[in-house]
Every structure is written in structure tokens, then in C-alpha cells.
GROMACS .gro file of C-alpha atoms in nm:
model
  455
    1UNK     CA    1  -4.360   2.810   2.586
    2UNK     CA    2  -4.500   3.083   2.807
    3UNK     CA    3  -4.873   3.108   2.727
    4UNK     CA    4  -5.049   3.276   3.003
    5UNK     CA    5  -5.249   3.597   2.970
    6UNK     CA    6  -5.068   3.773   3.235
    7UNK     CA    7  -4.753   3.786   3.020
    8UNK     CA    8  -4.925   3.987   2.756
    9UNK     CA    9  -4.837   4.364   2.821
   10UNK     CA   10  -5.167   4.483   2.675
   11UNK     CA   11  -5.442   4.208   2.600
   12UNK     CA   12  -5.693   4.455   2.463
   13UNK     CA   13  -5.419   4.599   2.217
   14UNK     CA   14  -5.320   4.245   2.113
   15UNK     CA   15  -5.689   4.161   2.042
   16UNK     CA   16  -5.745   4.484   1.844
   17UNK     CA   17  -5.432   4.420   1.630
   18UNK     CA   18  -5.520   4.070   1.563
   19UNK     CA   19  -5.864   4.182   1.455
   20UNK     CA   20  -5.730   4.441   1.237
   21UNK     CA   21  -5.489   4.219   1.064
   22UNK     CA   22  -5.746   3.953   1.006
   23UNK     CA   23  -6.003   4.198   0.846
   24UNK     CA   24  -5.718   4.308   0.603
   25UNK     CA   25  -5.658   3.935   0.529
   26UNK     CA   26  -6.009   3.833   0.475
   27UNK     CA   27  -6.094   4.153   0.279
   28UNK     CA   28  -5.790   4.075   0.049
   29UNK     CA   29  -5.954   3.754  -0.064
   30UNK     CA   30  -6.305   3.907  -0.118
   31UNK     CA   31  -6.191   4.229  -0.278
   32UNK     CA   32  -6.040   4.052  -0.567
   33UNK     CA   33  -6.360   3.877  -0.657
   34UNK     CA   34  -6.475   4.219  -0.790
   35UNK     CA   35  -6.157   4.291  -0.980
   36UNK     CA   36  -6.159   3.985  -1.180
   37UNK     CA   37  -6.313   4.124  -1.480
   38UNK     CA   38  -6.090   4.417  -1.481
   39UNK     CA   39  -5.787   4.211  -1.466
   40UNK     CA   40  -5.910   4.003  -1.750
   41UNK     CA   41  -5.974   4.305  -1.966
   42UNK     CA   42  -5.631   4.450  -1.885
   43UNK     CA   43  -5.437   4.146  -1.991
   44UNK     CA   44  -5.689   4.019  -2.248
   45UNK     CA   45  -5.741   3.689  -2.077
   46UNK     CA   46  -6.002   3.412  -2.094
   47UNK     CA   47  -6.226   3.342  -1.787
   48UNK     CA   48  -6.036   3.022  -1.733
   49UNK     CA   49  -5.702   3.209  -1.725
   50UNK     CA   50  -5.808   3.492  -1.507
   51UNK     CA   51  -5.971   3.261  -1.261
   52UNK     CA   52  -5.611   3.157  -1.131
   53UNK     CA   53  -5.603   3.492  -0.951
   54UNK     CA   54  -5.843   3.348  -0.708
   55UNK     CA   55  -5.782   2.960  -0.753
   56UNK     CA   56  -5.403   3.006  -0.711
   57UNK     CA   57  -5.437   3.205  -0.389
   58UNK     CA   58  -5.696   2.974  -0.250
   59UNK     CA   59  -5.469   2.663  -0.303
   60UNK     CA   60  -5.154   2.823  -0.136
   61UNK     CA   61  -5.360   2.971   0.140
   62UNK     CA   62  -5.513   2.649   0.232
   63UNK     CA   63  -5.184   2.476   0.255
   64UNK     CA   64  -5.025   2.759   0.435
   65UNK     CA   65  -5.305   2.759   0.700
   66UNK     CA   66  -5.214   2.410   0.799
   67UNK     CA   67  -4.838   2.443   0.775
   68UNK     CA   68  -4.865   2.753   0.991
   69UNK     CA   69  -5.085   2.570   1.238
   70UNK     CA   70  -4.834   2.295   1.275
   71UNK     CA   71  -4.553   2.539   1.338
   72UNK     CA   72  -4.745   2.740   1.615
   73UNK     CA   73  -4.689   2.427   1.835
   74UNK     CA   74  -4.322   2.479   1.831
   75UNK     CA   75  -4.225   2.829   1.700
   76UNK     CA   76  -4.307   3.168   1.874
   77UNK     CA   77  -4.612   3.345   1.748
   78UNK     CA   78  -4.417   3.660   1.727
   79UNK     CA   79  -4.163   3.501   1.479
   80UNK     CA   80  -4.431   3.357   1.261
   81UNK     CA   81  -4.644   3.676   1.234
   82UNK     CA   82  -4.318   3.897   1.166
   83UNK     CA   83  -4.244   3.644   0.867
   84UNK     CA   84  -4.594   3.635   0.745
   85UNK     CA   85  -4.666   3.992   0.745
   86UNK     CA   86  -4.345   4.097   0.573
   87UNK     CA   87  -4.403   3.829   0.290
   88UNK     CA   88  -4.751   3.931   0.249
   89UNK     CA   89  -4.662   4.304   0.217
   90UNK     CA   90  -4.383   4.203  -0.041
   91UNK     CA   91  -4.633   4.018  -0.250
   92UNK     CA   92  -4.872   4.323  -0.219
   93UNK     CA   93  -4.615   4.559  -0.354
   94UNK     CA   94  -4.516   4.333  -0.640
   95UNK     CA   95  -4.884   4.324  -0.733
   96UNK     CA   96  -4.905   4.688  -0.740
   97UNK     CA   97  -4.629   4.734  -0.991
   98UNK     CA   98  -4.696   4.426  -1.199
   99UNK     CA   99  -4.620   4.475  -1.560
  100UNK     CA  100  -4.777   4.149  -1.684
  101UNK     CA  101  -5.017   3.874  -1.579
  102UNK     CA  102  -4.740   3.636  -1.469
  103UNK     CA  103  -4.627   3.901  -1.217
  104UNK     CA  104  -4.982   3.918  -1.087
  105UNK     CA  105  -5.005   3.559  -1.027
  106UNK     CA  106  -4.655   3.546  -0.855
  107UNK     CA  107  -4.788   3.836  -0.628
  108UNK     CA  108  -5.098   3.666  -0.525
  109UNK     CA  109  -4.894   3.335  -0.449
  110UNK     CA  110  -4.654   3.548  -0.234
  111UNK     CA  111  -4.953   3.713  -0.068
  112UNK     CA  112  -5.105   3.361   0.011
  113UNK     CA  113  -4.754   3.242   0.156
  114UNK     CA  114  -4.756   3.532   0.410
  115UNK     CA  115  -5.119   3.578   0.453
  116UNK     CA  116  -5.218   3.218   0.548
  117UNK     CA  117  -5.041   3.264   0.869
  118UNK     CA  118  -5.306   3.513   0.992
  119UNK     CA  119  -5.600   3.273   1.035
  120UNK     CA  120  -5.374   3.005   1.202
  121UNK     CA  121  -5.247   3.263   1.460
  122UNK     CA  122  -5.600   3.445   1.487
  123UNK     CA  123  -5.750   3.123   1.608
  124UNK     CA  124  -5.447   3.002   1.820
  125UNK     CA  125  -5.392   3.325   2.019
  126UNK     CA  126  -5.747   3.323   2.193
  127UNK     CA  127  -5.682   2.977   2.297
  128UNK     CA  128  -5.335   3.029   2.426
  129UNK     CA  129  -5.347   3.384   2.569
  130UNK     CA  130  -5.730   3.419   2.670
  131UNK     CA  131  -5.811   3.097   2.841
  132UNK     CA  132  -6.068   3.252   3.061
  133UNK     CA  133  -6.240   3.476   2.791
  134UNK     CA  134  -6.172   3.231   2.508
  135UNK     CA  135  -6.539   3.206   2.375
  136UNK     CA  136  -6.572   3.578   2.384
  137UNK     CA  137  -6.251   3.643   2.219
  138UNK     CA  138  -6.322   3.366   1.944
  139UNK     CA  139  -6.650   3.516   1.887
  140UNK     CA  140  -6.501   3.857   1.823
  141UNK     CA  141  -6.258   3.705   1.591
  142UNK     CA  142  -6.530   3.513   1.383
  143UNK     CA  143  -6.741   3.824   1.395
  144UNK     CA  144  -6.472   4.036   1.216
  145UNK     CA  145  -6.407   3.738   0.963
  146UNK     CA  146  -6.788   3.746   0.884
  147UNK     CA  147  -6.790   4.126   0.850
  148UNK     CA  148  -6.501   4.136   0.627
  149UNK     CA  149  -6.626   3.905   0.396
  150UNK     CA  150  -6.939   4.102   0.355
  151UNK     CA  151  -6.769   4.438   0.337
  152UNK     CA  152  -6.490   4.320   0.121
  153UNK     CA  153  -6.682   4.338  -0.199
  154UNK     CA  154  -6.813   4.695  -0.120
  155UNK     CA  155  -6.465   4.838  -0.048
  156UNK     CA  156  -6.299   4.638  -0.337
  157UNK     CA  157  -6.562   4.769  -0.595
  158UNK     CA  158  -6.509   5.129  -0.458
  159UNK     CA  159  -6.148   5.104  -0.496
  160UNK     CA  160  -6.127   4.948  -0.832
  161UNK     CA  161  -6.408   5.181  -0.940
  162UNK     CA  162  -6.242   5.511  -0.819
  163UNK     CA  163  -5.893   5.411  -0.901
  164UNK     CA  164  -5.791   5.084  -1.066
  165UNK     CA  165  -5.753   4.723  -0.959
  166UNK     CA  166  -5.371   4.764  -0.891
  167UNK     CA  167  -5.464   4.975  -0.598
  168UNK     CA  168  -5.630   4.681  -0.429
  169UNK     CA  169  -5.271   4.547  -0.384
  170UNK     CA  170  -5.154   4.868  -0.261
  171UNK     CA  171  -5.441   4.891   0.015
  172UNK     CA  172  -5.363   4.542   0.110
  173UNK     CA  173  -4.985   4.636   0.178
  174UNK     CA  174  -5.133   4.857   0.445
  175UNK     CA  175  -5.156   4.550   0.669
  176UNK     CA  176  -4.791   4.597   0.761
  177UNK     CA  177  -4.871   4.891   0.990
  178UNK     CA  178  -5.026   4.630   1.238
  179UNK     CA  179  -4.671   4.449   1.284
  180UNK     CA  180  -4.528   4.688   1.543
  181UNK     CA  181  -4.825   4.658   1.757
  182UNK     CA  182  -4.824   4.280   1.731
  183UNK     CA  183  -4.477   4.239   1.818
  184UNK     CA  184  -4.511   4.487   2.111
  185UNK     CA  185  -4.809   4.290   2.258
  186UNK     CA  186  -4.715   3.941   2.184
  187UNK     CA  187  -4.515   3.768   2.455
  188UNK     CA  188  -4.170   3.660   2.406
  189UNK     CA  189  -4.156   3.286   2.379
  190UNK     CA  190  -3.910   3.025   2.343
  191UNK     CA  191  -3.888   2.880   1.981
  192UNK     CA  192  -3.835   2.489   1.977
  193UNK     CA  193  -3.727   2.410   1.627
  194UNK     CA  194  -3.872   2.057   1.581
  195UNK     CA  195  -3.783   1.851   1.254
  196UNK     CA  196  -4.110   1.847   1.035
  197UNK     CA  197  -4.226   1.563   0.832
  198UNK     CA  198  -4.166   1.724   0.488
  199UNK     CA  199  -4.256   1.424   0.297
  200UNK     CA  200  -4.601   1.413   0.498
  201UNK     CA  201  -4.649   1.793   0.442
  202UNK     CA  202  -4.571   1.756   0.056
  203UNK     CA  203  -4.828   1.470   0.034
  204UNK     CA  204  -5.083   1.683   0.224
  205UNK     CA  205  -5.014   1.968  -0.016
  206UNK     CA  206  -5.047   1.746  -0.316
  207UNK     CA  207  -5.377   1.621  -0.199
  208UNK     CA  208  -5.505   1.986  -0.127
  209UNK     CA  209  -5.383   2.118  -0.471
  210UNK     CA  210  -5.537   1.834  -0.669
  211UNK     CA  211  -5.875   1.840  -0.475
  212UNK     CA  212  -5.909   2.207  -0.519
  213UNK     CA  213  -5.821   2.190  -0.879
  214UNK     CA  214  -6.080   1.919  -0.930
  215UNK     CA  215  -6.350   2.121  -0.731
  216UNK     CA  216  -6.283   2.468  -0.856
  217UNK     CA  217  -6.177   2.389  -1.218
  218UNK     CA  218  -6.387   2.085  -1.288
  219UNK     CA  219  -6.082   1.877  -1.393
  220UNK     CA  220  -6.197   1.500  -1.344
  221UNK     CA  221  -5.839   1.380  -1.375
  222UNK     CA  222  -5.755   1.577  -1.053
  223UNK     CA  223  -6.008   1.369  -0.858
  224UNK     CA  224  -5.797   1.064  -0.943
  225UNK     CA  225  -5.468   1.227  -0.838
  226UNK     CA  226  -5.629   1.364  -0.526
  227UNK     CA  227  -5.727   1.008  -0.426
  228UNK     CA  228  -5.393   0.883  -0.469
  229UNK     CA  229  -5.257   1.151  -0.255
  230UNK     CA  230  -5.523   1.090   0.014
  231UNK     CA  231  -5.419   0.719   0.015
  232UNK     CA  232  -5.042   0.822   0.062
  233UNK     CA  233  -5.123   1.084   0.327
  234UNK     CA  234  -5.287   0.798   0.543
  235UNK     CA  235  -5.005   0.561   0.483
  236UNK     CA  236  -4.747   0.826   0.588
  237UNK     CA  237  -4.949   0.932   0.886
  238UNK     CA  238  -4.949   0.569   1.028
  239UNK     CA  239  -4.580   0.489   0.910
  240UNK     CA  240  -4.395   0.813   1.013
  241UNK     CA  241  -4.238   0.839   1.375
  242UNK     CA  242  -4.348   1.203   1.399
  243UNK     CA  243  -4.621   1.256   1.123
  244UNK     CA  244  -4.709   1.602   0.981
  245UNK     CA  245  -5.077   1.524   1.108
  246UNK     CA  246  -5.101   1.280   1.412
  247UNK     CA  247  -5.344   1.001   1.293
  248UNK     CA  248  -5.504   0.976   1.632
  249UNK     CA  249  -5.663   1.320   1.586
  250UNK     CA  250  -5.917   1.144   1.358
  251UNK     CA  251  -5.967   0.849   1.578
  252UNK     CA  252  -6.089   1.094   1.857
  253UNK     CA  253  -6.458   1.084   1.791
  254UNK     CA  254  -6.572   1.435   1.929
  255UNK     CA  255  -6.292   1.588   1.724
  256UNK     CA  256  -6.380   1.402   1.410
  257UNK     CA  257  -6.773   1.482   1.458
  258UNK     CA  258  -6.696   1.853   1.513
  259UNK     CA  259  -6.482   1.857   1.202
  260UNK     CA  260  -6.751   1.710   0.986
  261UNK     CA  261  -7.046   1.919   1.123
  262UNK     CA  262  -6.842   2.243   1.112
  263UNK     CA  263  -6.747   2.162   0.749
  264UNK     CA  264  -7.118   2.115   0.671
  265UNK     CA  265  -7.209   2.446   0.829
  266UNK     CA  266  -6.932   2.645   0.686
  267UNK     CA  267  -6.986   2.492   0.337
  268UNK     CA  268  -7.352   2.598   0.344
  269UNK     CA  269  -7.257   2.953   0.475
  270UNK     CA  270  -6.990   2.999   0.196
  271UNK     CA  271  -7.253   2.874  -0.058
  272UNK     CA  272  -7.477   3.149   0.057
  273UNK     CA  273  -7.220   3.426   0.026
  274UNK     CA  274  -7.131   3.288  -0.324
  275UNK     CA  275  -7.475   3.257  -0.455
  276UNK     CA  276  -7.669   3.574  -0.311
  277UNK     CA  277  -7.471   3.807  -0.539
  278UNK     CA  278  -7.556   3.599  -0.844
  279UNK     CA  279  -7.927   3.572  -0.736
  280UNK     CA  280  -7.946   3.960  -0.675
  281UNK     CA  281  -7.809   4.016  -1.013
  282UNK     CA  282  -8.029   3.770  -1.202
  283UNK     CA  283  -8.340   3.790  -1.011
  284UNK     CA  284  -8.343   4.146  -0.922
  285UNK     CA  285  -8.113   4.313  -1.172
  286UNK     CA  286  -7.918   4.495  -0.909
  287UNK     CA  287  -7.571   4.675  -0.962
  288UNK     CA  288  -7.265   4.579  -0.781
  289UNK     CA  289  -7.304   4.872  -0.539
  290UNK     CA  290  -7.671   4.778  -0.479
  291UNK     CA  291  -7.572   4.408  -0.414
  292UNK     CA  292  -7.303   4.515  -0.166
  293UNK     CA  293  -7.580   4.731   0.016
  294UNK     CA  294  -7.851   4.448   0.022
  295UNK     CA  295  -7.598   4.215   0.174
  296UNK     CA  296  -7.454   4.487   0.426
  297UNK     CA  297  -7.719   4.425   0.705
  298UNK     CA  298  -7.638   4.070   0.729
  299UNK     CA  299  -7.262   4.153   0.749
  300UNK     CA  300  -7.326   4.411   1.011
  301UNK     CA  301  -7.557   4.174   1.212
  302UNK     CA  302  -7.266   3.908   1.203
  303UNK     CA  303  -7.030   4.156   1.334
  304UNK     CA  304  -7.256   4.268   1.609
  305UNK     CA  305  -7.366   3.908   1.717
  306UNK     CA  306  -7.008   3.789   1.733
  307UNK     CA  307  -6.910   3.927   2.066
  308UNK     CA  308  -7.234   3.842   2.229
  309UNK     CA  309  -7.225   3.485   2.078
  310UNK     CA  310  -6.871   3.447   2.217
  311UNK     CA  311  -6.988   3.537   2.575
  312UNK     CA  312  -7.265   3.286   2.542
  313UNK     CA  313  -6.999   3.019   2.449
  314UNK     CA  314  -6.816   3.112   2.783
  315UNK     CA  315  -7.142   3.119   2.996
  316UNK     CA  316  -7.351   2.848   2.852
  317UNK     CA  317  -7.086   2.601   2.695
  318UNK     CA  318  -6.970   2.557   2.323
  319UNK     CA  319  -7.175   2.256   2.269
  320UNK     CA  320  -7.489   2.421   2.350
  321UNK     CA  321  -7.420   2.734   2.145
  322UNK     CA  322  -7.307   2.524   1.840
  323UNK     CA  323  -7.633   2.305   1.861
  324UNK     CA  324  -7.822   2.640   1.879
  325UNK     CA  325  -7.638   2.807   1.587
  326UNK     CA  326  -7.711   2.517   1.381
  327UNK     CA  327  -8.087   2.548   1.465
  328UNK     CA  328  -8.084   2.915   1.391
  329UNK     CA  329  -7.900   2.835   1.065
  330UNK     CA  330  -8.147   2.587   0.957
  331UNK     CA  331  -8.429   2.822   1.012
  332UNK     CA  332  -8.254   3.097   0.841
  333UNK     CA  333  -8.188   2.913   0.543
  334UNK     CA  334  -8.560   2.801   0.510
  335UNK     CA  335  -8.678   3.174   0.571
  336UNK     CA  336  -8.444   3.282   0.263
  337UNK     CA  337  -8.575   2.980   0.070
  338UNK     CA  338  -8.929   3.103   0.120
  339UNK     CA  339  -8.847   3.473   0.032
  340UNK     CA  340  -8.653   3.461  -0.277
  341UNK     CA  341  -8.826   3.696  -0.510
  342UNK     CA  342  -8.970   3.931  -0.248
  343UNK     CA  343  -8.870   4.306  -0.260
  344UNK     CA  344  -8.477   4.357  -0.198
  345UNK     CA  345  -8.547   4.546   0.126
  346UNK     CA  346  -8.740   4.236   0.283
  347UNK     CA  347  -8.469   3.997   0.138
  348UNK     CA  348  -8.194   4.193   0.293
  349UNK     CA  349  -8.370   4.148   0.638
  350UNK     CA  350  -8.412   3.780   0.588
  351UNK     CA  351  -8.049   3.740   0.489
  352UNK     CA  352  -7.974   3.865   0.839
  353UNK     CA  353  -8.084   3.520   0.994
  354UNK     CA  354  -7.840   3.280   0.806
  355UNK     CA  355  -7.556   3.548   0.800
  356UNK     CA  356  -7.554   3.615   1.172
  357UNK     CA  357  -7.468   3.244   1.231
  358UNK     CA  358  -7.142   3.268   1.076
  359UNK     CA  359  -6.945   3.380   1.402
  360UNK     CA  360  -7.155   3.146   1.612
  361UNK     CA  361  -7.062   2.843   1.414
  362UNK     CA  362  -6.704   2.951   1.396
  363UNK     CA  363  -6.660   3.048   1.758
  364UNK     CA  364  -6.845   2.758   1.932
  365UNK     CA  365  -6.677   2.510   1.669
  366UNK     CA  366  -6.329   2.645   1.760
  367UNK     CA  367  -6.396   2.641   2.118
  368UNK     CA  368  -6.526   2.285   2.104
  369UNK     CA  369  -6.191   2.168   1.936
  370UNK     CA  370  -5.987   2.365   2.195
  371UNK     CA  371  -6.160   2.172   2.477
  372UNK     CA  372  -6.074   1.841   2.293
  373UNK     CA  373  -5.731   1.889   2.177
  374UNK     CA  374  -5.423   1.844   2.386
  375UNK     CA  375  -5.196   2.160   2.444
  376UNK     CA  376  -4.926   2.032   2.207
  377UNK     CA  377  -5.174   1.940   1.924
  378UNK     CA  378  -5.368   2.270   1.921
  379UNK     CA  379  -5.183   2.413   1.634
  380UNK     CA  380  -5.205   2.122   1.399
  381UNK     CA  381  -5.565   2.048   1.534
  382UNK     CA  382  -5.689   2.411   1.445
  383UNK     CA  383  -5.483   2.420   1.123
  384UNK     CA  384  -5.697   2.111   1.005
  385UNK     CA  385  -5.998   2.308   1.118
  386UNK     CA  386  -5.904   2.619   0.906
  387UNK     CA  387  -5.777   2.407   0.611
  388UNK     CA  388  -6.132   2.233   0.601
  389UNK     CA  389  -6.283   2.584   0.608
  390UNK     CA  390  -6.106   2.680   0.285
  391UNK     CA  391  -6.169   2.352   0.110
  392UNK     CA  392  -6.551   2.370   0.212
  393UNK     CA  393  -6.575   2.723   0.084
  394UNK     CA  394  -6.415   2.616  -0.262
  395UNK     CA  395  -6.620   2.295  -0.278
  396UNK     CA  396  -6.960   2.477  -0.204
  397UNK     CA  397  -6.887   2.762  -0.454
  398UNK     CA  398  -6.804   2.497  -0.736
  399UNK     CA  399  -7.108   2.291  -0.659
  400UNK     CA  400  -7.349   2.567  -0.635
  401UNK     CA  401  -7.197   2.732  -0.945
  402UNK     CA  402  -7.252   2.394  -1.146
  403UNK     CA  403  -7.597   2.373  -1.008
  404UNK     CA  404  -7.700   2.710  -1.120
  405UNK     CA  405  -7.554   2.641  -1.476
  406UNK     CA  406  -7.732   2.301  -1.531
  407UNK     CA  407  -8.057   2.316  -1.326
  408UNK     CA  408  -8.336   2.554  -1.431
  409UNK     CA  409  -8.650   2.470  -1.245
  410UNK     CA  410  -8.978   2.652  -1.309
  411UNK     CA  411  -9.117   2.588  -0.959
  412UNK     CA  412  -8.959   2.572  -0.620
  413UNK     CA  413  -8.965   2.265  -0.420
  414UNK     CA  414  -9.049   2.491  -0.109
  415UNK     CA  415  -9.418   2.518  -0.091
  416UNK     CA  416  -9.388   2.866   0.065
  417UNK     CA  417  -9.146   2.959  -0.241
  418UNK     CA  418  -9.222   3.201  -0.511
  419UNK     CA  419  -9.239   3.095  -0.872
  420UNK     CA  420  -9.010   3.246  -1.138
  421UNK     CA  421  -8.641   3.287  -1.202
  422UNK     CA  422  -8.562   3.254  -0.833
  423UNK     CA  423  -8.687   2.901  -0.791
  424UNK     CA  424  -8.340   2.755  -0.834
  425UNK     CA  425  -8.218   2.969  -0.558
  426UNK     CA  426  -8.501   2.874  -0.338
  427UNK     CA  427  -8.430   2.519  -0.402
  428UNK     CA  428  -8.059   2.569  -0.319
  429UNK     CA  429  -8.114   2.727   0.005
  430UNK     CA  430  -8.371   2.456   0.093
  431UNK     CA  431  -8.099   2.212   0.029
  432UNK     CA  432  -7.869   2.399   0.260
  433UNK     CA  433  -8.139   2.378   0.521
  434UNK     CA  434  -8.166   2.005   0.488
  435UNK     CA  435  -7.784   1.966   0.503
  436UNK     CA  436  -7.778   2.152   0.844
  437UNK     CA  437  -8.057   1.931   0.970
  438UNK     CA  438  -7.841   1.628   0.880
  439UNK     CA  439  -7.533   1.799   1.061
  440UNK     CA  440  -7.748   1.883   1.360
  441UNK     CA  441  -7.869   1.532   1.408
  442UNK     CA  442  -7.493   1.386   1.356
  443UNK     CA  443  -7.354   1.625   1.625
  444UNK     CA  444  -7.659   1.567   1.864
  445UNK     CA  445  -7.616   1.212   1.884
  446UNK     CA  446  -7.240   1.133   1.795
  447UNK     CA  447  -7.076   1.421   1.999
  448UNK     CA  448  -7.028   1.333   2.353
  449UNK     CA  449  -6.968   1.620   2.585
  450UNK     CA  450  -6.807   1.422   2.862
  451UNK     CA  451  -6.503   1.339   2.622
  452UNK     CA  452  -6.289   1.650   2.704
  453UNK     CA  453  -5.943   1.767   2.676
  454UNK     CA  454  -5.681   1.522   2.829
  455UNK     CA  455  -5.428   1.799   2.894
   0.00000   0.00000   0.00000
């Protein structure tokens, strides 16, 4: 395939279009968190029933991100993005006119089938078309993801409050307006239809579905099924002539170490995003709008730091920036752990420290993997990276949620923490800080910079 930057008619327009479509995709996930109570009320649903609006979406999205990642190695991005955006828009329109809950679920699944293409392409395009500015572009992409995650609940709450939850689907459908710009600015590439390992893909999908059901719904039997699927996945990887996921990826120590430490960092960041709204409601009794305003400075800082962080990746190297971002994240979690219970204004300022690390961790981690992977493995390698990001988010949210339900300490473990109802949250963020420290040590001593991309 033709992959050089000079074959892009307008690189800035391509980057802007990618960021715009990525923002819509990320916001589509976070906006519906706000609408869950309204959907439950509209169709008289139990919490376990309405949770499938998010759970079903996450499952299909995670599988799709890996499948699209694999396809980007052989199919033109212009083809994939056209298919994905059309399917996503169809799902959005179905959701807007949905007469019952079944149609809502079908709409969310169709959205996920189309939308899961977006993160795969968003991380592949900078690697493929911006080789000399890869770090900067990955930083911009990551900052857009972080900003959209923070602003999504505010926009979702505003739309659902002023209109209704159905209009969240309609606003998501606006993503289609980016398609002409993306098609115009993406180069024409030759598509090579290679036979996929459908059995391997099905086994991977089975593992993802069962592990996410086990994590998000607390189904113990699903852990057993996920273990069976995982064993079958490894058998298939080593037996198939052209496996869905090449097994030698996981025998590459720098790749494996980067995946593990990125998983830890992203899990802690998603755990923060999940728990802060709960903390602000329980400890500070803030309204939904006030919660969004309190988190907004952190989201803005992530958006602003992304481009600068990406430039640092290009200038200083992804390994150094990755280590620095882990240290900054460690300090940020400790600061938040020490300040839970202080006035909301001060807490909002403290939240900036860990939240600004989101694009740094994502951009430097993606650039590290791009350095390690061979050209023909970039798609599937980054697909696994995206997949683990979704799994880490689901896992951290479920674990933090269970911890908040079962653990009610009176005193914080952190000697600088404040006593009271915020003790549990102080302890959670201190735990995140310790996990990041472990990740830092693993990466520092087991990731060897001299082991680089082979070609």
C-alpha cells in the first residue's frame, strides 16, 4: 500500500477530520452514561437490564477494535472508514426512532460495529501517514480522546436535559458529515483481500465477551468460560498457518512489557474517570452539572497538554516520555489521595495532575509500539493495544465499583488524607499510585530501548 505522507492531499485537513470523528466516537460512549436513568425510566427497566446499553456496546466495540486493527494491514483505510461511518450512522438513526428497548440495544450494537473502526484508524493513520511527526500527531489524537471523555457527560447531560435521551442518538449521527472530508484526504490504496482466520477471530471474540461479562456483570461462571476460550485462543495461535493474532507478538519482550504497563496506566486512569463523579456526588453532594464543571479543568488540561506531549515524544523519545508520564501520574494520584475532602475548587485543580497524563501515556505508549512492530503487523499490534484499553477500562470500573460497595473505612491509609466519607476514595487513589509505581519499575527494568522495529 502507498503509505507516505506526500500522497496525502491535505495532511492538516486529514488530521482535523480524524480528530473530529474521534471526538464524536468517544463522546458517544460517555454521553450515554448520563442517559442510563432516563432510558430505564422510559422502558421500566431494572438496573441490570438497562446496563446492557453500555455493556453490549463495550463488548462489540472491543471486539471490533481488534478486528478492524487486523483489517488495516490489508484493506485500504478509505474503504474501512466509509463502511464504519455509514454503519454507525444507521445505528444512530435506528436508536433515535427506537419504539422499544430491544431496538435501543440493536441500535447500540450497530453503532459499536461501525464505531469501533474509529480508534483503530485513529492510531494507525499517524503511524502510516505522519512518520516524521508521529509523536505530535499521536499526542493530538490522545488529547482529543481525553478531552472528549471529560466533556461527553456535560454535553450528554445538556442534550438529555433540554431535549430527551433519544436526541443523543441523533447528535451521534452527525458524525457522517466527516466522511466526505476523510475520503477526500485519505490516499487511494490498493486493497489486498487476505483470508482471515475466522475461527481464531471467533475464539478471541468469545474470550472478550465472556471476560467482559464476568468483569462488568459479576458473573462467576463467565470467568470459567473466558479461561476456556483463552486456552483455545493460544492453541489456535500456535496451530494456524496464518493466525488471527501472531503468537510471536507476545514473545517480543519490549512489546509485551509496553502492553502490560500501558494496561496498568490506562486502568488507573479509567478508574479515576469512573470514581470521581461518584466521589463528587457522595462526598460533596454536587449536581450532575457541578460534577461536570469540577472535572472540566482536568479534561481541558489533557486537551492542551496532548500536542506538547506529542512533540516531546518526537524530540526526547517515547521511552523517556512514557517513564516521565508514569512518574507524573504516580504523583498525581498521590496528590488526589491526599486532598479528597478539600473544597471542590481545590480538588478540581488537583485532578488536573492525573488527568493531564492521559494523552501522555496513550501517545508515548502508542509510539513505543509503533517503533517495535513491523510494518505488516502494525494493524493487529495496535488492535491488541486498543482492545486492552477497553478491557482495562471495564475491569477497573467493575473493581472500583465493587470496592466502593463493600469497603467502608473510617480512616484513610494515606497519612496526609482527610478523615470522613472520602476515606475510601483516598485509599483507592493511593492504590492507583502504588500500581503505577509497580508499572514504572517493570517498564524501567524490563523494557530495553535497543530492541527496536525490525522493518
